[in-house]
Amino acid sequence: MQGMTKEKINSFHLALFVYMCELDGTVFSLARTIAENVGTNGWVAILLLSPIALINIFLYHILFRAGEGRSAFELLEGTFPKWILSPFYIILAAYWAWLGAIIGKHFLLIYQTFAFQTTSPTMLLALYCLIVYTLLIKDIYSILKAVTVFFILTCSLNMLIPYFFREWKLVRLTSSFFQGAENGHTFHGWFEVYLAFVGFEVLLFLFPQMDKKGVALRGAYYGHLMITVIYIISVIIAFGFFSFKEIQSLQYPLINTLEYIELPFLNRVENLIFTVFLFANLVSTIGYCYASKVTLQRIVTKAPDKLFAILIIAGVFVFGCFLQILRDTEQWLDMGLMTEALLSFAMPLVLIPVALHQKNSRKKKERG
Amino acid sequence: MGDSAQLDKELTAKPTIATIEAQFKDCADFVKREFANGMSVFYMVPLTGNNNLHRDIVQPFADASREEAAGILGRAPYHRVAETGDCVDGILTGSAAIFLEDYVWLVDLSEQLGRSIEQSETETVIAGPHDGFVENLFQNVAVLRMRVRSSKLKTVLLSVGEISKTQVMIMYIDGVVNREIVDNLINRIKSIEIDAVGEGNMLVQLIDENPNSVFPQFMTTERPDAAASKLTGGKIIGIVDGSPSVFSCPTAFFDFFASPDDYYQRWLLGTALRLLRIIGFVITIGFTAFYVSVTTFHYEMIPHTMLLNLTESRSKVPFPPLYEALLMETTIELLREAGARLPTKIGQTIGIVGGIVIGQAAVQAGFTSNILIIAVATSAIASFVIPSYIMSASLRLIRFGLIILAGLLGNLGLFLGITLMIIHLSGITNLGASYLTPVAPVNFRDMLDTFVRGPFWALTRRPTISRTPNSVRVKKRI
């Protein structure tokens, strides 16, 4: 392990991590969510909403500078006593494990809609948890290495894009913008579209592993921009492939588009391709489980690493077992991601003043 | 503890005829010769050469007086030893111990034993040098020294094994290698506590960071040209006496897919071969598993034009695809193992018998389907395109795991297996370097010499995995 201690997260790996954390089960229904809530040519909404997430990332950047690279926990514990923070830590750790469980279970339940309908979802969840566990017990650098390989495999799916050119018609995009939203334009509707971007906030827990100047944080912007482009492409493909009304009625337009791919030696490749999304969902779950783990480690500092991993995975499994129906899971997922989106803004907004306050008082002390 | 302390004390004491005789008691090949001038000579017969004995012992001392003998011993190649331990070690490496009055001298009479340099049977190339490493340590060092004629090629001699005292030579090029890694490797080898080490592939298992992993973590080769190119690439070479397998480090997973051949051909051809091996890797771990997955759970994935043939072929088979595949894969493995154990001439017969049994009889008897045979055979052939035998064997083992997972959970099982493999690989390090380099961490320049064999004008840098202080390999022409 010599040499590993010197390792620092670089911007490239952070970009991939942010990309993979943002990419989760929401992408399957993104085109429908947009068609329902934004209307025709809804892909423009992604362009409008993406900067909000960029601003959010910028807040984390400010936090990194203000806190001089210190972790959120160090900042909080520098101002508040630990006994006040501990209950918050427990709630947050449980919440993130719960969110990780929903993301995983959501993916598995969708998978069961077209394969393994009779297999016990609990058994599948147990296998999923086993994989999350094997990754969670590794150090963050190993996790990022695995994420890099997952990214390469997931990203290679984009090579399928040219396949849709033949069936894709510009006319289906229509010339009107933001028309035909089912319930008109509501804050809730647009917020639901924004949820596709949730996931990058996990980078807050990687601060201690970044270089002191925070150059790596540039990667978060790049990762977010990459996923924005991918989302736009996937939505444009769906909008040009199906009619607008059809998209509104399809539960998972992305999977439906994949069903049309036929290779000379293979049909119904969505069976295979959908499984590749296992990687993306796995990384999202890992992201939240990692956040949960480091939060718990602040409360009990001396317990072995594996014990936390076992605890969290047990939590993920138990939470996951409660979710049995896809419709319910989707509602929980929406709720969980909405809370997370708010939390994502709240965390830097709370921590920046704390960091600035600590910085100022330190400077005052230095001046004497 | 008492015996051991006593032994240590004896070994550091001044050598005497009595202690040496006690050390080699009951050794029939240990010989003592006495001369008229009072000189006593001790040596091991099998380790010494007759000519050497005649030249350095018999001829100079047969008629020499005590004073003349003392005069001769004061000159080269005779050298004095002061401790019993050195004297014993010297005798064990083929020297003769000469006792005269109260002093002891050693003279090297060792004769090189073993086969002469010949082609490696496990790593053959079509173009390029055909010499391979042999079992003799110094012969192997000589072969490398002939290829890298530089005083910067440094060597460190270590000894491993409490009983076997196997010599291990670490080689590196000063100024190109990362000294921290060299020290790390030397410390690890020094910290081995074992009775005996017999082989290079055995030694590396004692020093790797993940001893329970199925993947080999040190690249071993029997080819001097490959070892020399590793040296110039800033890596470290380790040679174990008695083993033709030379290890190099730090090693990455994808190093096992490169062959020296790639550099001896035009770069486009080398690139095509590298890509072919990557395809071979994918086929060998996943093809049979995918067949099992599709025929068990995902029949809809088969195009209708192929479906009829497949159904017809499978209609006679009484087993589910999982058992069918495991049966055939095990048979192939049995054949491969039998071929490896038997003498070459009989090995060929096994190939023919296996070919007939698997190729025709199994299908006619309704044991298996034609298409599965194609899948299993393709997977087997694909595993043989991987230049490293050890890596190829590891991948074949993983294949079984993936087949079982695919048989239980179809494509999901297959991907769960692949995910586990990736997670496992991402946790492996070799002397602190990531095993997945240059994929994770990503390094595009290194990829030019990993998945493809870039043209020589593009391969200007040494691989980053070496963490070399001197990364420039090629100076660009102006």
mmCIF file of N, CA and C in Angstrom, chain A residues 108-190:
data_model
loop_
_atom_site.group_PDB
_atom_site.id
_atom_site.type_symbol
_atom_site.label_atom_id
_atom_site.label_comp_id
_atom_site.label_asym_id
_atom_site.label_seq_id
_atom_site.Cartn_x
_atom_site.Cartn_y
_atom_site.Cartn_z
ATOM 1 N N LEU A 108 -33.887 -2.763 -9.637
ATOM 2 C CA LEU A 108 -34.198 -4.198 -9.653
ATOM 3 C C LEU A 108 -35.672 -4.435 -10.006
ATOM 4 N N LEU A 109 -36.543 -3.570 -9.504
ATOM 5 C CA LEU A 109 -37.968 -3.755 -9.804
ATOM 6 C C LEU A 109 -38.255 -3.487 -11.286
ATOM 7 N N ILE A 110 -37.580 -2.490 -11.849
ATOM 8 C CA ILE A 110 -37.750 -2.257 -13.290
ATOM 9 C C ILE A 110 -37.241 -3.482 -14.053
ATOM 10 N N TYR A 111 -36.104 -3.994 -13.603
ATOM 11 C CA TYR A 111 -35.536 -5.174 -14.275
ATOM 12 C C TYR A 111 -36.542 -6.317 -14.251
ATOM 13 N N GLN A 112 -37.238 -6.430 -13.160
ATOM 14 C CA GLN A 112 -38.192 -7.541 -13.024
ATOM 15 C C GLN A 112 -39.451 -7.353 -13.868
ATOM 16 N N THR A 113 -39.613 -6.146 -14.434
ATOM 17 C CA THR A 113 -40.783 -5.981 -15.299
ATOM 18 C C THR A 113 -40.596 -6.709 -16.626
ATOM 19 N N PHE A 114 -39.339 -6.934 -17.026
ATOM 20 C CA PHE A 114 -39.185 -7.675 -18.285
ATOM 21 C C PHE A 114 -38.341 -8.948 -18.160
ATOM 22 N N ALA A 115 -37.835 -9.246 -16.999
ATOM 23 C CA ALA A 115 -37.131 -10.524 -16.815
ATOM 24 C C ALA A 115 -37.220 -10.918 -15.345
ATOM 25 N N PHE A 116 -37.184 -12.180 -15.102
ATOM 26 C CA PHE A 116 -37.193 -12.719 -13.732
ATOM 27 C C PHE A 116 -38.395 -12.254 -12.908
ATOM 28 N N GLN A 117 -39.558 -12.259 -13.556
ATOM 29 C CA GLN A 117 -40.756 -11.802 -12.840
ATOM 30 C C GLN A 117 -41.046 -12.669 -11.614
ATOM 31 N N THR A 118 -40.703 -13.958 -11.721
ATOM 32 C CA THR A 118 -41.064 -14.861 -10.624
ATOM 33 C C THR A 118 -39.961 -14.996 -9.569
ATOM 34 N N THR A 119 -38.811 -14.425 -9.869
ATOM 35 C CA THR A 119 -37.709 -14.526 -8.894
ATOM 36 C C THR A 119 -38.001 -13.631 -7.693
ATOM 37 N N SER A 120 -37.586 -14.087 -6.541
ATOM 38 C CA SER A 120 -37.833 -13.290 -5.340
ATOM 39 C C SER A 120 -37.042 -11.987 -5.394
ATOM 40 N N PRO A 121 -37.724 -10.844 -5.295
ATOM 41 C CA PRO A 121 -36.988 -9.565 -5.321
ATOM 42 C C PRO A 121 -36.037 -9.432 -4.136
ATOM 43 N N THR A 122 -36.363 -10.116 -3.044
ATOM 44 C CA THR A 122 -35.486 -10.047 -1.870
ATOM 45 C C THR A 122 -34.146 -10.702 -2.159
ATOM 46 N N MET A 123 -34.196 -11.802 -2.920
ATOM 47 C CA MET A 123 -32.944 -12.478 -3.254
ATOM 48 C C MET A 123 -32.076 -11.583 -4.158
ATOM 49 N N LEU A 124 -32.756 -10.949 -5.137
ATOM 50 C CA LEU A 124 -32.008 -10.050 -6.023
ATOM 51 C C LEU A 124 -31.405 -8.896 -5.222
ATOM 52 N N LEU A 125 -32.204 -8.393 -4.286
ATOM 53 C CA LEU A 125 -31.714 -7.285 -3.454
ATOM 54 C C LEU A 125 -30.509 -7.736 -2.624
ATOM 55 N N ALA A 126 -30.579 -8.958 -2.125
ATOM 56 C CA ALA A 126 -29.469 -9.479 -1.315
ATOM 57 C C ALA A 126 -28.195 -9.531 -2.159
ATOM 58 N N LEU A 127 -28.334 -9.956 -3.421
ATOM 59 C CA LEU A 127 -27.156 -10.003 -4.309
ATOM 60 C C LEU A 127 -26.624 -8.598 -4.573
ATOM 61 N N TYR A 128 -27.561 -7.680 -4.801
ATOM 62 C CA TYR A 128 -27.187 -6.284 -5.046
ATOM 63 C C TYR A 128 -26.422 -5.734 -3.838
ATOM 64 N N CYS A 129 -26.959 -6.041 -2.649
ATOM 65 C CA CYS A 129 -26.315 -5.573 -1.414
ATOM 66 C C CYS A 129 -24.918 -6.173 -1.264
ATOM 67 N N LEU A 130 -24.787 -7.417 -1.670
ATOM 68 C CA LEU A 130 -23.482 -8.079 -1.579
ATOM 69 C C LEU A 130 -22.445 -7.332 -2.420
ATOM 70 N N ILE A 131 -22.881 -6.935 -3.619
ATOM 71 C CA ILE A 131 -21.952 -6.221 -4.498
ATOM 72 C C ILE A 131 -21.617 -4.846 -3.928
ATOM 73 N N VAL A 132 -22.653 -4.174 -3.421
ATOM 74 C CA VAL A 132 -22.402 -2.856 -2.821
ATOM 75 C C VAL A 132 -21.420 -3.015 -1.657
ATOM 76 N N TYR A 133 -21.590 -4.081 -0.901
ATOM 77 C CA TYR A 133 -20.703 -4.306 0.243
ATOM 78 C C TYR A 133 -19.248 -4.491 -0.208
ATOM 79 N N THR A 134 -19.061 -5.313 -1.247
ATOM 80 C CA THR A 134 -17.676 -5.577 -1.694
ATOM 81 C C THR A 134 -16.974 -4.291 -2.131
ATOM 82 N N LEU A 135 -17.763 -3.357 -2.648
ATOM 83 C CA LEU A 135 -17.153 -2.092 -3.078
ATOM 84 C C LEU A 135 -17.004 -1.123 -1.901
ATOM 85 N N LEU A 136 -17.965 -1.175 -1.005
ATOM 86 C CA LEU A 136 -17.966 -0.227 0.116
ATOM 87 C C LEU A 136 -16.807 -0.460 1.078
ATOM 88 N N ILE A 137 -16.331 -1.701 1.171
ATOM 89 C CA ILE A 137 -15.239 -1.967 2.117
ATOM 90 C C ILE A 137 -13.886 -1.537 1.542
ATOM 91 N N LYS A 138 -13.898 -1.134 0.274
ATOM 92 C CA LYS A 138 -12.631 -0.698 -0.329
ATOM 93 C C LYS A 138 -12.390 0.787 -0.021
ATOM 94 N N ASP A 139 -11.138 1.209 -0.183
ATOM 95 C CA ASP A 139 -10.846 2.625 0.035
ATOM 96 C C ASP A 139 -11.387 3.439 -1.139
ATOM 97 N N ILE A 140 -11.461 4.735 -0.967
ATOM 98 C CA ILE A 140 -12.112 5.591 -1.963
ATOM 99 C C ILE A 140 -11.396 5.533 -3.322
ATOM 100 N N TYR A 141 -10.065 5.332 -3.295
ATOM 101 C CA TYR A 141 -9.333 5.278 -4.569
ATOM 102 C C TYR A 141 -9.727 4.034 -5.350
ATOM 103 N N SER A 142 -9.884 2.921 -4.636
ATOM 104 C CA SER A 142 -10.311 1.688 -5.320
ATOM 105 C C SER A 142 -11.734 1.852 -5.843
ATOM 106 N N ILE A 143 -12.578 2.530 -5.055
ATOM 107 C CA ILE A 143 -13.955 2.762 -5.515
ATOM 108 C C ILE A 143 -13.914 3.584 -6.806
ATOM 109 N N LEU A 144 -13.080 4.620 -6.819
ATOM 110 C CA LEU A 144 -13.015 5.468 -8.007
ATOM 111 C C LEU A 144 -12.455 4.711 -9.211
ATOM 112 N N LYS A 145 -11.549 3.774 -8.934
ATOM 113 C CA LYS A 145 -11.010 2.963 -10.041
ATOM 114 C C LYS A 145 -12.117 2.092 -10.635
ATOM 115 N N ALA A 146 -12.913 1.503 -9.748
ATOM 116 C CA ALA A 146 -14.031 0.686 -10.233
ATOM 117 C C ALA A 146 -15.014 1.564 -11.008
ATOM 118 N N VAL A 147 -15.250 2.777 -10.484
ATOM 119 C CA VAL A 147 -16.179 3.699 -11.151
ATOM 120 C C VAL A 147 -15.680 4.023 -12.558
ATOM 121 N N THR A 148 -14.357 4.170 -12.697
ATOM 122 C CA THR A 148 -13.792 4.470 -14.012
ATOM 123 C C THR A 148 -14.134 3.355 -15.008
ATOM 124 N N VAL A 149 -13.968 2.119 -14.581
ATOM 125 C CA VAL A 149 -14.271 0.999 -15.490
ATOM 126 C C VAL A 149 -15.777 0.955 -15.771
ATOM 127 N N PHE A 150 -16.584 1.169 -14.742
ATOM 128 C CA PHE A 150 -18.037 1.189 -14.940
ATOM 129 C C PHE A 150 -18.414 2.290 -15.932
ATOM 130 N N PHE A 151 -17.758 3.434 -15.798
ATOM 131 C CA PHE A 151 -18.048 4.546 -16.701
ATOM 132 C C PHE A 151 -17.751 4.144 -18.145
ATOM 133 N N ILE A 152 -16.590 3.531 -18.334
ATOM 134 C CA ILE A 152 -16.209 3.151 -19.709
ATOM 135 C C ILE A 152 -17.258 2.195 -20.296
ATOM 136 N N LEU A 153 -17.702 1.246 -19.495
ATOM 137 C CA LEU A 153 -18.685 0.277 -19.986
ATOM 138 C C LEU A 153 -20.037 0.945 -20.243
ATOM 139 N N THR A 154 -20.432 1.846 -19.332
ATOM 140 C CA THR A 154 -21.727 2.517 -19.496
ATOM 141 C C THR A 154 -21.676 3.480 -20.674
ATOM 142 N N CYS A 155 -20.568 4.216 -20.752
ATOM 143 C CA CYS A 155 -20.451 5.234 -21.794
ATOM 144 C C CYS A 155 -20.386 4.612 -23.184
ATOM 145 N N SER A 156 -19.881 3.372 -23.237
ATOM 146 C CA SER A 156 -19.775 2.733 -24.559
ATOM 147 C C SER A 156 -21.151 2.502 -25.176
ATOM 148 N N LEU A 157 -22.205 2.581 -24.357
ATOM 149 C CA LEU A 157 -23.563 2.428 -24.893
ATOM 150 C C LEU A 157 -23.895 3.554 -25.866
ATOM 151 N N ASN A 158 -23.203 4.688 -25.700
ATOM 152 C CA ASN A 158 -23.468 5.815 -26.603
ATOM 153 C C ASN A 158 -23.121 5.502 -28.043
ATOM 154 N N MET A 159 -22.357 4.435 -28.231
ATOM 155 C CA MET A 159 -22.032 4.038 -29.608
ATOM 156 C C MET A 159 -23.283 3.560 -30.354
ATOM 157 N N LEU A 160 -24.346 3.300 -29.592
ATOM 158 C CA LEU A 160 -25.586 2.845 -30.224
ATOM 159 C C LEU A 160 -26.372 4.009 -30.837
ATOM 160 N N ILE A 161 -25.978 5.237 -30.492
ATOM 161 C CA ILE A 161 -26.757 6.401 -30.940
ATOM 162 C C ILE A 161 -26.992 6.409 -32.458
ATOM 163 N N PRO A 162 -25.946 6.172 -33.272
ATOM 164 C CA PRO A 162 -26.179 6.206 -34.722
ATOM 165 C C PRO A 162 -27.266 5.234 -35.178
ATOM 166 N N TYR A 163 -27.513 4.200 -34.397
ATOM 167 C CA TYR A 163 -28.508 3.218 -34.794
ATOM 168 C C TYR A 163 -29.887 3.858 -34.946
ATOM 169 N N PHE A 164 -30.136 4.919 -34.168
ATOM 170 C CA PHE A 164 -31.468 5.520 -34.173
ATOM 171 C C PHE A 164 -31.675 6.505 -35.324
ATOM 172 N N PHE A 165 -30.599 6.839 -36.032
ATOM 173 C CA PHE A 165 -30.703 7.861 -37.084
ATOM 174 C C PHE A 165 -31.789 7.536 -38.114
ATOM 175 N N ARG A 166 -31.873 6.263 -38.479
ATOM 176 C CA ARG A 166 -32.789 5.871 -39.565
ATOM 177 C C ARG A 166 -34.251 6.134 -39.184
ATOM 178 N N GLU A 167 -34.609 5.846 -37.967
ATOM 179 C CA GLU A 167 -36.008 5.951 -37.525
ATOM 180 C C GLU A 167 -36.334 7.341 -36.966
ATOM 181 N N TRP A 168 -35.301 8.103 -36.722
ATOM 182 C CA TRP A 168 -35.480 9.387 -36.043
ATOM 183 C C TRP A 168 -35.977 10.441 -37.037
ATOM 184 N N LYS A 169 -37.026 11.174 -36.667
ATOM 185 C CA LYS A 169 -37.569 12.206 -37.566
ATOM 186 C C LYS A 169 -37.612 13.547 -36.829
ATOM 187 N N LEU A 170 -37.061 14.547 -37.494
ATOM 188 C CA LEU A 170 -37.016 15.883 -36.888
ATOM 189 C C LEU A 170 -38.424 16.420 -36.653
ATOM 190 N N VAL A 171 -39.327 16.037 -37.571
ATOM 191 C CA VAL A 171 -40.687 16.575 -37.509
ATOM 192 C C VAL A 171 -41.382 16.190 -36.193
ATOM 193 N N ARG A 172 -40.986 15.062 -35.612
ATOM 194 C CA ARG A 172 -41.644 14.609 -34.379
ATOM 195 C C ARG A 172 -41.317 15.534 -33.194
ATOM 196 N N LEU A 173 -40.219 16.259 -33.338
ATOM 197 C CA LEU A 173 -39.877 17.183 -32.252
ATOM 198 C C LEU A 173 -40.869 18.353 -32.202
ATOM 199 N N THR A 174 -41.561 18.577 -33.292
ATOM 200 C CA THR A 174 -42.527 19.685 -33.500
ATOM 201 C C THR A 174 -41.841 21.048 -33.420
ATOM 202 N N SER A 175 -42.550 22.034 -33.876
ATOM 203 C CA SER A 175 -41.946 23.380 -33.911
ATOM 204 C C SER A 175 -42.341 24.187 -32.674
ATOM 205 N N SER A 176 -43.167 23.620 -31.851
ATOM 206 C CA SER A 176 -43.589 24.372 -30.660
ATOM 207 C C SER A 176 -42.756 23.968 -29.448
ATOM 208 N N PHE A 177 -42.647 24.882 -28.527
ATOM 209 C CA PHE A 177 -41.837 24.644 -27.327
ATOM 210 C C PHE A 177 -42.716 24.663 -26.070
ATOM 211 N N PHE A 178 -42.490 23.697 -25.219
ATOM 212 C CA PHE A 178 -43.124 23.632 -23.894
ATOM 213 C C PHE A 178 -44.653 23.636 -23.951
ATOM 214 N N GLN A 179 -45.197 22.988 -24.982
ATOM 215 C CA GLN A 179 -46.659 22.882 -25.083
ATOM 216 C C GLN A 179 -47.074 21.457 -24.721
ATOM 217 N N GLY A 180 -48.244 21.324 -24.171
ATOM 218 C CA GLY A 180 -48.829 19.994 -23.954
ATOM 219 C C GLY A 180 -48.451 19.341 -22.645
ATOM 220 N N ALA A 181 -47.913 20.120 -21.710
ATOM 221 C CA ALA A 181 -47.616 19.548 -20.381
ATOM 222 C C ALA A 181 -48.930 19.132 -19.726
ATOM 223 N N GLU A 182 -48.941 17.973 -19.117
ATOM 224 C CA GLU A 182 -50.201 17.399 -18.632
ATOM 225 C C GLU A 182 -50.915 18.279 -17.611
ATOM 226 N N ASN A 183 -50.143 18.799 -16.670
ATOM 227 C CA ASN A 183 -50.772 19.634 -15.637
ATOM 228 C C ASN A 183 -50.316 21.089 -15.740
ATOM 229 N N GLY A 184 -49.940 21.498 -16.916
ATOM 230 C CA GLY A 184 -49.407 22.848 -17.070
ATOM 231 C C GLY A 184 -48.020 22.929 -16.454
ATOM 232 N N HIS A 185 -47.435 24.120 -16.453
ATOM 233 C CA HIS A 185 -46.081 24.279 -15.920
ATOM 234 C C HIS A 185 -46.140 24.564 -14.427
ATOM 235 N N THR A 186 -45.681 23.604 -13.659
ATOM 236 C CA THR A 186 -45.693 23.812 -12.207
ATOM 237 C C THR A 186 -44.271 23.709 -11.678
ATOM 238 N N PHE A 187 -44.065 24.304 -10.514
ATOM 239 C CA PHE A 187 -42.742 24.212 -9.889
ATOM 240 C C PHE A 187 -42.409 22.740 -9.611
ATOM 241 N N HIS A 188 -43.421 22.029 -9.134
ATOM 242 C CA HIS A 188 -43.226 20.617 -8.803
ATOM 243 C C HIS A 188 -42.803 19.823 -10.043
ATOM 244 N N GLY A 189 -43.452 20.126 -11.159
ATOM 245 C CA GLY A 189 -43.154 19.419 -12.409
ATOM 246 C C GLY A 189 -41.721 19.640 -12.855
ATOM 247 N N TRP A 190 -41.296 20.898 -12.827
ATOM 248 C CA TRP A 190 -39.928 21.215 -13.249
ATOM 249 C C TRP A 190 -38.911 20.634 -12.252
#
